mmCIF file of C-alpha atoms and ligand atoms in Angstrom:
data_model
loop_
_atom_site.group_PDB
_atom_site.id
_atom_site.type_symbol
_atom_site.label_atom_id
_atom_site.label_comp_id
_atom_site.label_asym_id
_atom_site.label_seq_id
_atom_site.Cartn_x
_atom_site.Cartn_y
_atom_site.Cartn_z
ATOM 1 C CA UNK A 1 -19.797 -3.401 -20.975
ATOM 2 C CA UNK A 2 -17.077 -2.185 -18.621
ATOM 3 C CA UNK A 3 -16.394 -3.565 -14.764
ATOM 4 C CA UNK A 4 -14.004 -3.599 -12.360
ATOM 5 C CA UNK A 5 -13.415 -6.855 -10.586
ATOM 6 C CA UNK A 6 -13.930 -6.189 -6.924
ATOM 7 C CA UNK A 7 -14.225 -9.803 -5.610
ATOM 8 C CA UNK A 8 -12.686 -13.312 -6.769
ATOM 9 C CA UNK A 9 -14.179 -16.270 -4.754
ATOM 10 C CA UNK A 10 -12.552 -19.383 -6.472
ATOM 11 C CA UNK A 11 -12.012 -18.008 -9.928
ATOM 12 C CA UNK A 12 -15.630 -16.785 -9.975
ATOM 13 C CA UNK A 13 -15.803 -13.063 -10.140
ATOM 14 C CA UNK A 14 -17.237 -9.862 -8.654
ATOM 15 C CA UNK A 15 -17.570 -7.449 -11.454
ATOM 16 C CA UNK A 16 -18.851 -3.821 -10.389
ATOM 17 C CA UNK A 17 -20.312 -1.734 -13.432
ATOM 18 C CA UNK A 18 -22.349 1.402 -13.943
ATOM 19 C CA UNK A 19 -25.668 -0.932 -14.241
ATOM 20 C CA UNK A 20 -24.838 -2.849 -10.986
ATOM 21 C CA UNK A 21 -22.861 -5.708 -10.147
ATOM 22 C CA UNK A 22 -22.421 -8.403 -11.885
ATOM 23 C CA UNK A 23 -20.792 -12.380 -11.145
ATOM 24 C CA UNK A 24 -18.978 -13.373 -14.024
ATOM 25 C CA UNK A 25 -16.156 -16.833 -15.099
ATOM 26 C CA UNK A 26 -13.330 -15.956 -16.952
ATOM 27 C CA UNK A 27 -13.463 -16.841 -21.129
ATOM 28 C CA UNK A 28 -11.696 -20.176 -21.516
ATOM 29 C CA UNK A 29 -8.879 -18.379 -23.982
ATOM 30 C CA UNK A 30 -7.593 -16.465 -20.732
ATOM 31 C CA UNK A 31 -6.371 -20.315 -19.922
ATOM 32 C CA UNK A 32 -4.237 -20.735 -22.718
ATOM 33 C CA UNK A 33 -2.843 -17.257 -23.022
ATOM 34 C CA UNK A 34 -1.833 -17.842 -19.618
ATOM 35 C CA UNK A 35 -3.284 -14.954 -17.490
ATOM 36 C CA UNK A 36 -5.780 -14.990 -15.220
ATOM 37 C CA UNK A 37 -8.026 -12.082 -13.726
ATOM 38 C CA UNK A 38 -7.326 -10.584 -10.536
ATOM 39 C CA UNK A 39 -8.916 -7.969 -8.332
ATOM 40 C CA UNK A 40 -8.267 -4.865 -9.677
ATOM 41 C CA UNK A 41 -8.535 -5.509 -13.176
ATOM 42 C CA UNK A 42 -10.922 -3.300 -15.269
ATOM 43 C CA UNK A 43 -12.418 -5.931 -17.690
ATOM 44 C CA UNK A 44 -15.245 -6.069 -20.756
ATOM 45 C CA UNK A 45 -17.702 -8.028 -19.926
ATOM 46 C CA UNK A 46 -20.676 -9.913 -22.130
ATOM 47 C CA UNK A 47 -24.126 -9.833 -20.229
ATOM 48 C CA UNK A 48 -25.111 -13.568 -20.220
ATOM 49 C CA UNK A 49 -28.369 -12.988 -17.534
ATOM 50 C CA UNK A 50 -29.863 -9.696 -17.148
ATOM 51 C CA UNK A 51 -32.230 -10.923 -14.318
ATOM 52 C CA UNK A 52 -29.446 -13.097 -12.226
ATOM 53 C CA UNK A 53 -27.074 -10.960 -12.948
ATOM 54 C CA UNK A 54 -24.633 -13.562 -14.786
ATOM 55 C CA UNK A 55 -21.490 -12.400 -17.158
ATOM 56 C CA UNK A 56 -18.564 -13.516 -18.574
ATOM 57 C CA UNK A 57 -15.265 -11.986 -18.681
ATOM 58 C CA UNK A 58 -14.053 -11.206 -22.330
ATOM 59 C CA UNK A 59 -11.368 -8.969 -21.938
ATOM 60 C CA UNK A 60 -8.686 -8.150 -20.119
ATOM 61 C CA UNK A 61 -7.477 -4.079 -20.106
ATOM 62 C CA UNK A 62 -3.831 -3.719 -19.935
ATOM 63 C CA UNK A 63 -2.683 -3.113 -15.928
ATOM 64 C CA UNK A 64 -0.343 -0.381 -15.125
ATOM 65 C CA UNK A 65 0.225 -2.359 -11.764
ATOM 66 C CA UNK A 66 0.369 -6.086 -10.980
ATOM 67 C CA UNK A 67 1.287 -7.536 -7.345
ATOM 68 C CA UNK A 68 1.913 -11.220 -7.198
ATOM 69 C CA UNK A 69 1.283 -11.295 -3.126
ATOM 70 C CA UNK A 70 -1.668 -10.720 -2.691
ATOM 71 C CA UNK A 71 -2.584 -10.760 -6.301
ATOM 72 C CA UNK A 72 -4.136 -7.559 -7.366
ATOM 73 C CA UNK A 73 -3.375 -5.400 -9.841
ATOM 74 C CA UNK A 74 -4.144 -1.858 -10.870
ATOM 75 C CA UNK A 75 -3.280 -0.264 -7.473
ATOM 76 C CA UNK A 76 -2.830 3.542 -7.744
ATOM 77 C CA UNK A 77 -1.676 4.049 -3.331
ATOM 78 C CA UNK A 78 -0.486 2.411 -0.974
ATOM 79 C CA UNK A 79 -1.273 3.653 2.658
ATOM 80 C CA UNK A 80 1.646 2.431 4.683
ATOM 81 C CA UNK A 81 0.714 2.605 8.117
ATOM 82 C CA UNK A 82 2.778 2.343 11.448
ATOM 83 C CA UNK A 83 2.536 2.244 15.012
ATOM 84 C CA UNK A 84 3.724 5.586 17.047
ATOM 85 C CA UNK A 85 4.236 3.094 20.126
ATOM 86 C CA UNK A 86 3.143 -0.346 21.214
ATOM 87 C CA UNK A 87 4.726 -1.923 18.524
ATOM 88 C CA UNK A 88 7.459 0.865 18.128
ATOM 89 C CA UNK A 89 7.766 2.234 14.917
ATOM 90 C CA UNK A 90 9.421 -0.134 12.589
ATOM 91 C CA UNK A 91 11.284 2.568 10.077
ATOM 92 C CA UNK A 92 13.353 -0.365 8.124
ATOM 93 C CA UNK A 93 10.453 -2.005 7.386
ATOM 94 C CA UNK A 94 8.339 1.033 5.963
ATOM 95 C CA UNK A 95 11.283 1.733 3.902
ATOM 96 C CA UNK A 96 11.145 -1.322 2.108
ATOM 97 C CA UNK A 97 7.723 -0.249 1.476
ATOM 98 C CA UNK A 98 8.376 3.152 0.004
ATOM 99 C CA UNK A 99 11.321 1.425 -2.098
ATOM 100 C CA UNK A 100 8.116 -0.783 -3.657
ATOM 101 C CA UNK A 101 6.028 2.142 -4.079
ATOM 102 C CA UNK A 102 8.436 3.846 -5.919
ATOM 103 C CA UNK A 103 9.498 0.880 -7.447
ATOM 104 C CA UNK A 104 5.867 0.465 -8.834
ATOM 105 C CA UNK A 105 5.860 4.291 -9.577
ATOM 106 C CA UNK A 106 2.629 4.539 -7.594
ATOM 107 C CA UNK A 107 1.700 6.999 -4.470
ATOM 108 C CA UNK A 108 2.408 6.426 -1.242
ATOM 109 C CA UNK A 109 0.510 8.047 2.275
ATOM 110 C CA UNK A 110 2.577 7.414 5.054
ATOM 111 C CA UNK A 111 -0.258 6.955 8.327
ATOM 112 C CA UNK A 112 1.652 7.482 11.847
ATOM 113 C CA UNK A 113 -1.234 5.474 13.911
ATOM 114 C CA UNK A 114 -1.569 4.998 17.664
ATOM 115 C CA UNK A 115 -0.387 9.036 18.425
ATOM 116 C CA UNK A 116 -2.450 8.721 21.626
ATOM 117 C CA UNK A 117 -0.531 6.293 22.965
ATOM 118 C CA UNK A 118 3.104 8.639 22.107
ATOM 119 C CA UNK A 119 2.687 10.847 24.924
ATOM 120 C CA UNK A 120 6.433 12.264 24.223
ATOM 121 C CA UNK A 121 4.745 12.606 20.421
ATOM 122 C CA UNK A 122 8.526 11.382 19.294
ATOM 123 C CA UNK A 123 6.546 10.652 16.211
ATOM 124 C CA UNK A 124 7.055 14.080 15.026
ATOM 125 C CA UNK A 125 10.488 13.231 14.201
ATOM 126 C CA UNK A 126 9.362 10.504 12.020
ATOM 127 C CA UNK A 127 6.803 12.741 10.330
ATOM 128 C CA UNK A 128 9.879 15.726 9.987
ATOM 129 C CA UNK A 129 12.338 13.073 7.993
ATOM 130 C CA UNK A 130 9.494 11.786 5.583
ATOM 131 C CA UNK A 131 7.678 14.697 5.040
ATOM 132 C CA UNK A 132 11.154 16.534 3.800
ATOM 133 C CA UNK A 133 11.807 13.807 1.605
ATOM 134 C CA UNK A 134 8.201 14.910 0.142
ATOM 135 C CA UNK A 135 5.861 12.429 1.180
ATOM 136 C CA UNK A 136 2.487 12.905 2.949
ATOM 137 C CA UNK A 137 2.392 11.959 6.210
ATOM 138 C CA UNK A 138 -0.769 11.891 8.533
ATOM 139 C CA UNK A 139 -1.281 11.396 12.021
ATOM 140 C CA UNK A 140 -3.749 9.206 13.091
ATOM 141 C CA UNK A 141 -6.040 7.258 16.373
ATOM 142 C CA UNK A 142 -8.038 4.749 14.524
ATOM 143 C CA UNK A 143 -9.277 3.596 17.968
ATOM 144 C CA UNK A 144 -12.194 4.888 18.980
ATOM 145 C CA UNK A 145 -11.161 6.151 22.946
ATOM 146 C CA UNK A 146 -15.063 7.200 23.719
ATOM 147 C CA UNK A 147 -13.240 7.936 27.621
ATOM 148 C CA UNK A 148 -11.368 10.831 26.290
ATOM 149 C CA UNK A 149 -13.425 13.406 24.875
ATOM 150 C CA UNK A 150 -10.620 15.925 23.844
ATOM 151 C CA UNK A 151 -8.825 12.670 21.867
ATOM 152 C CA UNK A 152 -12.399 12.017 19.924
ATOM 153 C CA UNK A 153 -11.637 15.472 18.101
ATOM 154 C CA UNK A 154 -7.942 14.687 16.923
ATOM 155 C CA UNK A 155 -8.852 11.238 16.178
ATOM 156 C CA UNK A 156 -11.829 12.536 13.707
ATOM 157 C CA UNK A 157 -9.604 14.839 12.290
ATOM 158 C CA UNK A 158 -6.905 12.607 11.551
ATOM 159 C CA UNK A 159 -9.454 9.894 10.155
ATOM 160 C CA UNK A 160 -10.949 12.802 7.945
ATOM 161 C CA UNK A 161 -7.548 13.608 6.417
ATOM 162 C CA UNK A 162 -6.770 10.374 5.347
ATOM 163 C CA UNK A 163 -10.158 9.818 3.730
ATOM 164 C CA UNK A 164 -9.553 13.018 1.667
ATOM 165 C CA UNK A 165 -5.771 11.672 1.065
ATOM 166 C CA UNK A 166 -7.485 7.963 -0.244
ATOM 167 C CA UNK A 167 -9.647 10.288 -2.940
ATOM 168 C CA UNK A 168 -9.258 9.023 -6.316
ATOM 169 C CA UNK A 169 -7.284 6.048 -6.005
ATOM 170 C CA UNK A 170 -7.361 2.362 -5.662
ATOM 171 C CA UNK A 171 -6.077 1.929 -1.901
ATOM 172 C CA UNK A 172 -3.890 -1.020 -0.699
ATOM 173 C CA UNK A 173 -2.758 -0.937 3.151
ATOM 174 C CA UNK A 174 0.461 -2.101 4.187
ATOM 175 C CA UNK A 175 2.289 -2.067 7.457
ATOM 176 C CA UNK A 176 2.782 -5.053 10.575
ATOM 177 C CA UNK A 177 0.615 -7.112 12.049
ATOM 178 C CA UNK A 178 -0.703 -4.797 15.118
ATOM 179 C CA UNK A 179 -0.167 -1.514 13.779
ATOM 180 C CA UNK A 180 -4.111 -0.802 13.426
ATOM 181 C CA UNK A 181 -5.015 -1.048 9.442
ATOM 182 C CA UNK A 182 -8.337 -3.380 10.390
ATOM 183 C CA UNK A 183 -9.078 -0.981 13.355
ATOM 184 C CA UNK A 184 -8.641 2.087 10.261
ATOM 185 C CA UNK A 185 -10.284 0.933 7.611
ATOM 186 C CA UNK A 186 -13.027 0.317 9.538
ATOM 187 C CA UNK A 187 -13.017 3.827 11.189
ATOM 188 C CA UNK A 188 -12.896 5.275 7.561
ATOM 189 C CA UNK A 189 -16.487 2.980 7.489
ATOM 190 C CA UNK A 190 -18.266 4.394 10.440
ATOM 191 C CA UNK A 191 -17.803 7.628 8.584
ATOM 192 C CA UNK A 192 -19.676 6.349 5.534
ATOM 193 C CA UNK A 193 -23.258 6.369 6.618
ATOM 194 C CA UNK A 194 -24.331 5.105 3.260
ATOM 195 C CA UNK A 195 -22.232 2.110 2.714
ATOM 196 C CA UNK A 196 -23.771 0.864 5.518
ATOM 197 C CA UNK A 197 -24.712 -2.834 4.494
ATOM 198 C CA UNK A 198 -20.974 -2.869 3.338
ATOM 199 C CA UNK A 199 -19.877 -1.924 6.537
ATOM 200 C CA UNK A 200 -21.921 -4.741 8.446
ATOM 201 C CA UNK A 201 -20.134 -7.415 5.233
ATOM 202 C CA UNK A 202 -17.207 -6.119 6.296
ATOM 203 C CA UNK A 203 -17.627 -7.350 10.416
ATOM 204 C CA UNK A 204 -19.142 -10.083 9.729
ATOM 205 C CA UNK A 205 -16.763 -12.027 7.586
ATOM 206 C CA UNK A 206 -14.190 -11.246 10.078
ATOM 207 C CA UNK A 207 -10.344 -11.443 10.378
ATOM 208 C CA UNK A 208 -9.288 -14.687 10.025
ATOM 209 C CA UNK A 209 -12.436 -16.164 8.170
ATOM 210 C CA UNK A 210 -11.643 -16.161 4.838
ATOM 211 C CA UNK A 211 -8.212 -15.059 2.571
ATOM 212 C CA UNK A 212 -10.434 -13.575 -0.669
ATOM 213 C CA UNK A 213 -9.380 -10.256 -1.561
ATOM 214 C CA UNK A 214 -11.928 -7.312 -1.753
ATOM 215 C CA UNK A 215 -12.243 -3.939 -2.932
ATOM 216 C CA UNK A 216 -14.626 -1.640 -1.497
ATOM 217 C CA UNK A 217 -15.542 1.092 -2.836
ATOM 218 C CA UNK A 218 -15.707 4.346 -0.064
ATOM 219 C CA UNK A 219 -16.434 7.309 -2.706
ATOM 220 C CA UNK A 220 -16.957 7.741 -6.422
ATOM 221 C CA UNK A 221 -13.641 5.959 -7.692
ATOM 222 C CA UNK A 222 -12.179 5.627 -4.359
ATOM 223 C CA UNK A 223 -11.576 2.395 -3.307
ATOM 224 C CA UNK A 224 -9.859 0.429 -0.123
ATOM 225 C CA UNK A 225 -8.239 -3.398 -1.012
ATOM 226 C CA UNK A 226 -9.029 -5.637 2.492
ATOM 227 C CA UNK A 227 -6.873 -7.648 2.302
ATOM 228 C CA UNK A 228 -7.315 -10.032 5.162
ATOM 229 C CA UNK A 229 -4.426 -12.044 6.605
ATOM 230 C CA UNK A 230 -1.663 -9.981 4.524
ATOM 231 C CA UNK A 231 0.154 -7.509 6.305
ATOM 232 C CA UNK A 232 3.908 -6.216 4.189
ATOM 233 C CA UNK A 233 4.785 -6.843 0.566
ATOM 234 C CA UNK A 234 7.472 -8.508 -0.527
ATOM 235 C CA UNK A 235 10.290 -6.326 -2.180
ATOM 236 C CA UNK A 236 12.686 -9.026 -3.473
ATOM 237 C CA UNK A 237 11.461 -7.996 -6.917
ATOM 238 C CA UNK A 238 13.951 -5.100 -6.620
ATOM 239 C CA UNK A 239 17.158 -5.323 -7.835
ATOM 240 C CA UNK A 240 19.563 -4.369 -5.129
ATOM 241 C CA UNK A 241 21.794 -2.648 -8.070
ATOM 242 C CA UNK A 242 18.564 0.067 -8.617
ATOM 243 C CA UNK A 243 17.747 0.535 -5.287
ATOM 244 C CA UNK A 244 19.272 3.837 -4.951
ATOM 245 C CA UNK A 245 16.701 4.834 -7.694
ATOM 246 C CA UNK A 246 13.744 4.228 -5.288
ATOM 247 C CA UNK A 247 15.085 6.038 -2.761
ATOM 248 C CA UNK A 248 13.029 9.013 -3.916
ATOM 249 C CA UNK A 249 15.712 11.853 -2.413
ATOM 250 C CA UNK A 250 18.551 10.214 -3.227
ATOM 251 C CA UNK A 251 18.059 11.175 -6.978
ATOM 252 C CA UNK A 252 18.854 14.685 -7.016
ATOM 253 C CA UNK A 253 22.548 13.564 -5.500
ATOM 254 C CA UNK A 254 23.618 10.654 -7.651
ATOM 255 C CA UNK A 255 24.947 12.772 -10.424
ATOM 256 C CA UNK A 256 28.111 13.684 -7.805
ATOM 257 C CA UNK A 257 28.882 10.839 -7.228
ATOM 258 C CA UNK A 258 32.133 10.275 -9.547
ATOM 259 C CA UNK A 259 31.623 6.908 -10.268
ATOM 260 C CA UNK A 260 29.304 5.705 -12.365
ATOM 261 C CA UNK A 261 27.293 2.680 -10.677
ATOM 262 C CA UNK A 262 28.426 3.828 -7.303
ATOM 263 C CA UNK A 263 26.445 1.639 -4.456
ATOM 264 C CA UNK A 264 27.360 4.641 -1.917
ATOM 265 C CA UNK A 265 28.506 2.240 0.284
ATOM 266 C CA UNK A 266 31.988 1.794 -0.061
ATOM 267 C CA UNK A 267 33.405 4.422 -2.803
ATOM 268 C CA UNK A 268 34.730 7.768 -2.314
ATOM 269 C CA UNK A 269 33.414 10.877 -3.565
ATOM 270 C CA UNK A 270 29.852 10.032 -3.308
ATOM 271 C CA UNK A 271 27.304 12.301 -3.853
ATOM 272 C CA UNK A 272 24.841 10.915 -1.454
ATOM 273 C CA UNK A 273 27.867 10.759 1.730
ATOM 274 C CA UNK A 274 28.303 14.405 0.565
ATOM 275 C CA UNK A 275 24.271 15.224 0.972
ATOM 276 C CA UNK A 276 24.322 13.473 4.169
ATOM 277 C CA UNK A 277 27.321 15.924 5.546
ATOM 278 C CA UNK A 278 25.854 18.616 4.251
ATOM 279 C CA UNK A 279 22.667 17.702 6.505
ATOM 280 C CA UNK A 280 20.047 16.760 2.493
ATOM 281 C CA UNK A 281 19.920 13.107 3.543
ATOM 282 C CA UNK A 282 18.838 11.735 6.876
ATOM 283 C CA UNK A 283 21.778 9.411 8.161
ATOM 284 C CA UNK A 284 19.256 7.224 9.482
ATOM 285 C CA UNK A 285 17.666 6.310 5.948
ATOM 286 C CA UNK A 286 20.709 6.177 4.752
ATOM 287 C CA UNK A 287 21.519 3.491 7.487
ATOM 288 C CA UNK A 288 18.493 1.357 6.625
ATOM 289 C CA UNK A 289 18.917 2.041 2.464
ATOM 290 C CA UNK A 290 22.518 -0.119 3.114
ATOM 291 C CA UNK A 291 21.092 -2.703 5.316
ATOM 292 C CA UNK A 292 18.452 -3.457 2.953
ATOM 293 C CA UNK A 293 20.845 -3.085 0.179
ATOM 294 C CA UNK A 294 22.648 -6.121 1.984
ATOM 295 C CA UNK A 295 19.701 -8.351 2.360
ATOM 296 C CA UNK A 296 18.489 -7.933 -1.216
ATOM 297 C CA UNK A 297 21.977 -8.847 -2.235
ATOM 298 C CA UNK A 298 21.628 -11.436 -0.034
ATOM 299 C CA UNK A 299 18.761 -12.825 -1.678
ATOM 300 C CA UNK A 300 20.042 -12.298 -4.961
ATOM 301 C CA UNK A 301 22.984 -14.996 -4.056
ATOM 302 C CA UNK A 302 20.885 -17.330 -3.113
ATOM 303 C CA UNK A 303 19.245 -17.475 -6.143
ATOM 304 C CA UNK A 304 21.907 -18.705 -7.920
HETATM 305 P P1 GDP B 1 -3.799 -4.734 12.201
HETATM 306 O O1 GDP B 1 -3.201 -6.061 12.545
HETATM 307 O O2 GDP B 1 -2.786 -3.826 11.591
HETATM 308 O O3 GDP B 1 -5.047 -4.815 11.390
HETATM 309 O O4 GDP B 1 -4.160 -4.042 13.620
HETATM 310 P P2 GDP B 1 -5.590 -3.924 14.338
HETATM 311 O O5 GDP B 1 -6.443 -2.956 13.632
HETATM 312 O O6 GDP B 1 -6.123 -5.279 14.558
HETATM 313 O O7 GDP B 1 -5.157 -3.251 15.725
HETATM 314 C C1 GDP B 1 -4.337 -3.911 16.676
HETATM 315 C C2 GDP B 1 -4.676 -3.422 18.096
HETATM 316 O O8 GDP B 1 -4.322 -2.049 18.240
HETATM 317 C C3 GDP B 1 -6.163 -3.505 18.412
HETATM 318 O O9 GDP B 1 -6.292 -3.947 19.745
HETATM 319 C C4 GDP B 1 -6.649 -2.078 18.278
HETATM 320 O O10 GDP B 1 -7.755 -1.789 19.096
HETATM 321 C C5 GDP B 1 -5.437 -1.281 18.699
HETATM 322 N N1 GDP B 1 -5.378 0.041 18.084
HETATM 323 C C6 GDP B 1 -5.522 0.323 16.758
HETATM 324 N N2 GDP B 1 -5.392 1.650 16.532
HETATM 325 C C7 GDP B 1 -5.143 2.219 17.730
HETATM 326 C C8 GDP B 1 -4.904 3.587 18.157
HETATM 327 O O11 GDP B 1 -4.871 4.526 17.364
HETATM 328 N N3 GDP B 1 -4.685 3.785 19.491
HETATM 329 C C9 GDP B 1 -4.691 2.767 20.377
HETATM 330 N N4 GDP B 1 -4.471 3.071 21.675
HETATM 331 N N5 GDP B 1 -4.918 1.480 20.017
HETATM 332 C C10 GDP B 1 -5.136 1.201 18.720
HETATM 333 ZN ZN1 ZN B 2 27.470 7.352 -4.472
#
């Protein structure tokens, strides 16, 4: 039978299937060949006890994603959220992000949180530069403000669009500690009147209480990673020679530049310096695609 594990607790495994879920070990082989399951993974399973509801693994499908931190693999989204104010928007950082989505050649949502508090809404800025660059951006107040009836309307609305934007995928959250995933995810719960004794799990285990990873699932092949304790991934994986790649509008412009391999950071007659004149790049991306250029060259040196 087919499963997708949605729990590990110490190598012991969560294994949701059509018939209900199961708890299942991993086949002793997995040892030797060296891999292990992980959330995520869509496995075979052999029914060992109908009644208890005992399996064991016996095959592995091939993953189109793997993520060594936290380990989970078959991730179709991330939703990379960040803070309108209070912390202030932290732009390098979700670009690192969006160079790992597109590095994994997954989807990204980009979730502009905390809008109440951004009474100058400067975060319409932010949500001009990404969404010309083609990504989806949605404004969000995960916090439920109870005080302020006219905010309760925009804050359902914004919840709402994300759920519809989390349709169909395996969801991961990313963004800083204090930007509001918890306080989202479980907004996105209080919708879902029918998950209810999930939502209750959910609370209960808390923040801090325990680092397992878990998917839950929201709609028909929707699901949302909780991840607890992780907040960014890390993006030294990427070569600092292909970042330009994963800077998803920089593509169209690389073919001007006249040397092949340029970094854009030092040569002449660069197609991307040209696209920023001519007003196709944002300066400011381009500012944070050379300092992260540096650190990940950085990193690379230290390697060695
Ligand atoms: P996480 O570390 O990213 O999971 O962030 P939390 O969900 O724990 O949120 C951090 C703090 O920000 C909490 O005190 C939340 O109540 C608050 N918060 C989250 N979303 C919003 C929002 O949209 N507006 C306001 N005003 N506060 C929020
Ligand atoms: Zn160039």
């Amino acid at each position: 039978m087919q499963g997708l594990i949605i729990e590990n607790i110490s190598n012991l495994y969560k294994i949701k299937t059509k018939k209900g879920t199961y708890e299942a070990n991993a086949r002793g082989k997995f040892k030797k060949e060296e891999i292990t399951p992980v959330v995520g993974d869509k496995v075979e399973i052999q029914i060992l006890d109908e009644e208890n509801k005992k399996a064991v693994i016996e095959k592995i499908q091939e993953r189109t994603t793997y993520i060594k931190r936290p380990k989970m693999s078959n991730i179709t989204q991330l939703v990379l959220v960040v803070s309108s104010k209070n912390p202030k928007p932290d732009l390098l950082l979700l670009d690192k992000q969006l160079a790992f989505v597109e590095f994994l050649g997954i989807k990204a949502i980009i979730v502009l949180n905390k809008t109440d508090l951004d009474k100058k809404k400067e975060f319409e800025k932010i949500k001009e530069v990404y969404q010309n660059i083609g990504y989806t951006v949605i404004e969000t107040i995960a916090k439920d403000l109870e005080d302020i009836p006219e905010k309760s309307e925009i804050r359902s609305i914004g919840i709402h669009n994300l759920e519809k934007n989390l349709k169909g995928n395996i969801n991961a959250f990313s963004g800083n500690s204090g930007v509001g995933k918890s306080t989202l995810i479980n907004a996105i719960f209080e919708e879902k009147q029918t998950l209810e004794g999930e939502i209750s799990q959910r609370n209960k285990r808390g923040k801090n209480t325990t680092t397992s990873i878990k998917l839950y699932e929201i709609d028909e092949n929707t699901y949302i990673a909780d991840t607890p304790g992780f907040s960014t991934f890390d993006i030294s994986e990427i070569q600092y020679t292909e970042l330009d790649k994963y800077f998803k509008e920089f593509k169209a412009e690389i073919e001007n530049c006249e040397f092949v391999g340029c970094t854009h950071i030092k040569e002449q007659n660069c197609g991307i310096k040209q696209a920023i004149e001519n007003g196709k790049i944002n300066q400011s991306r381009y500012d944070r695609y050379c300092k992260i250029y540096e650190e990940l060259k950085e990193k690379e040196k230290r390697k060695w």
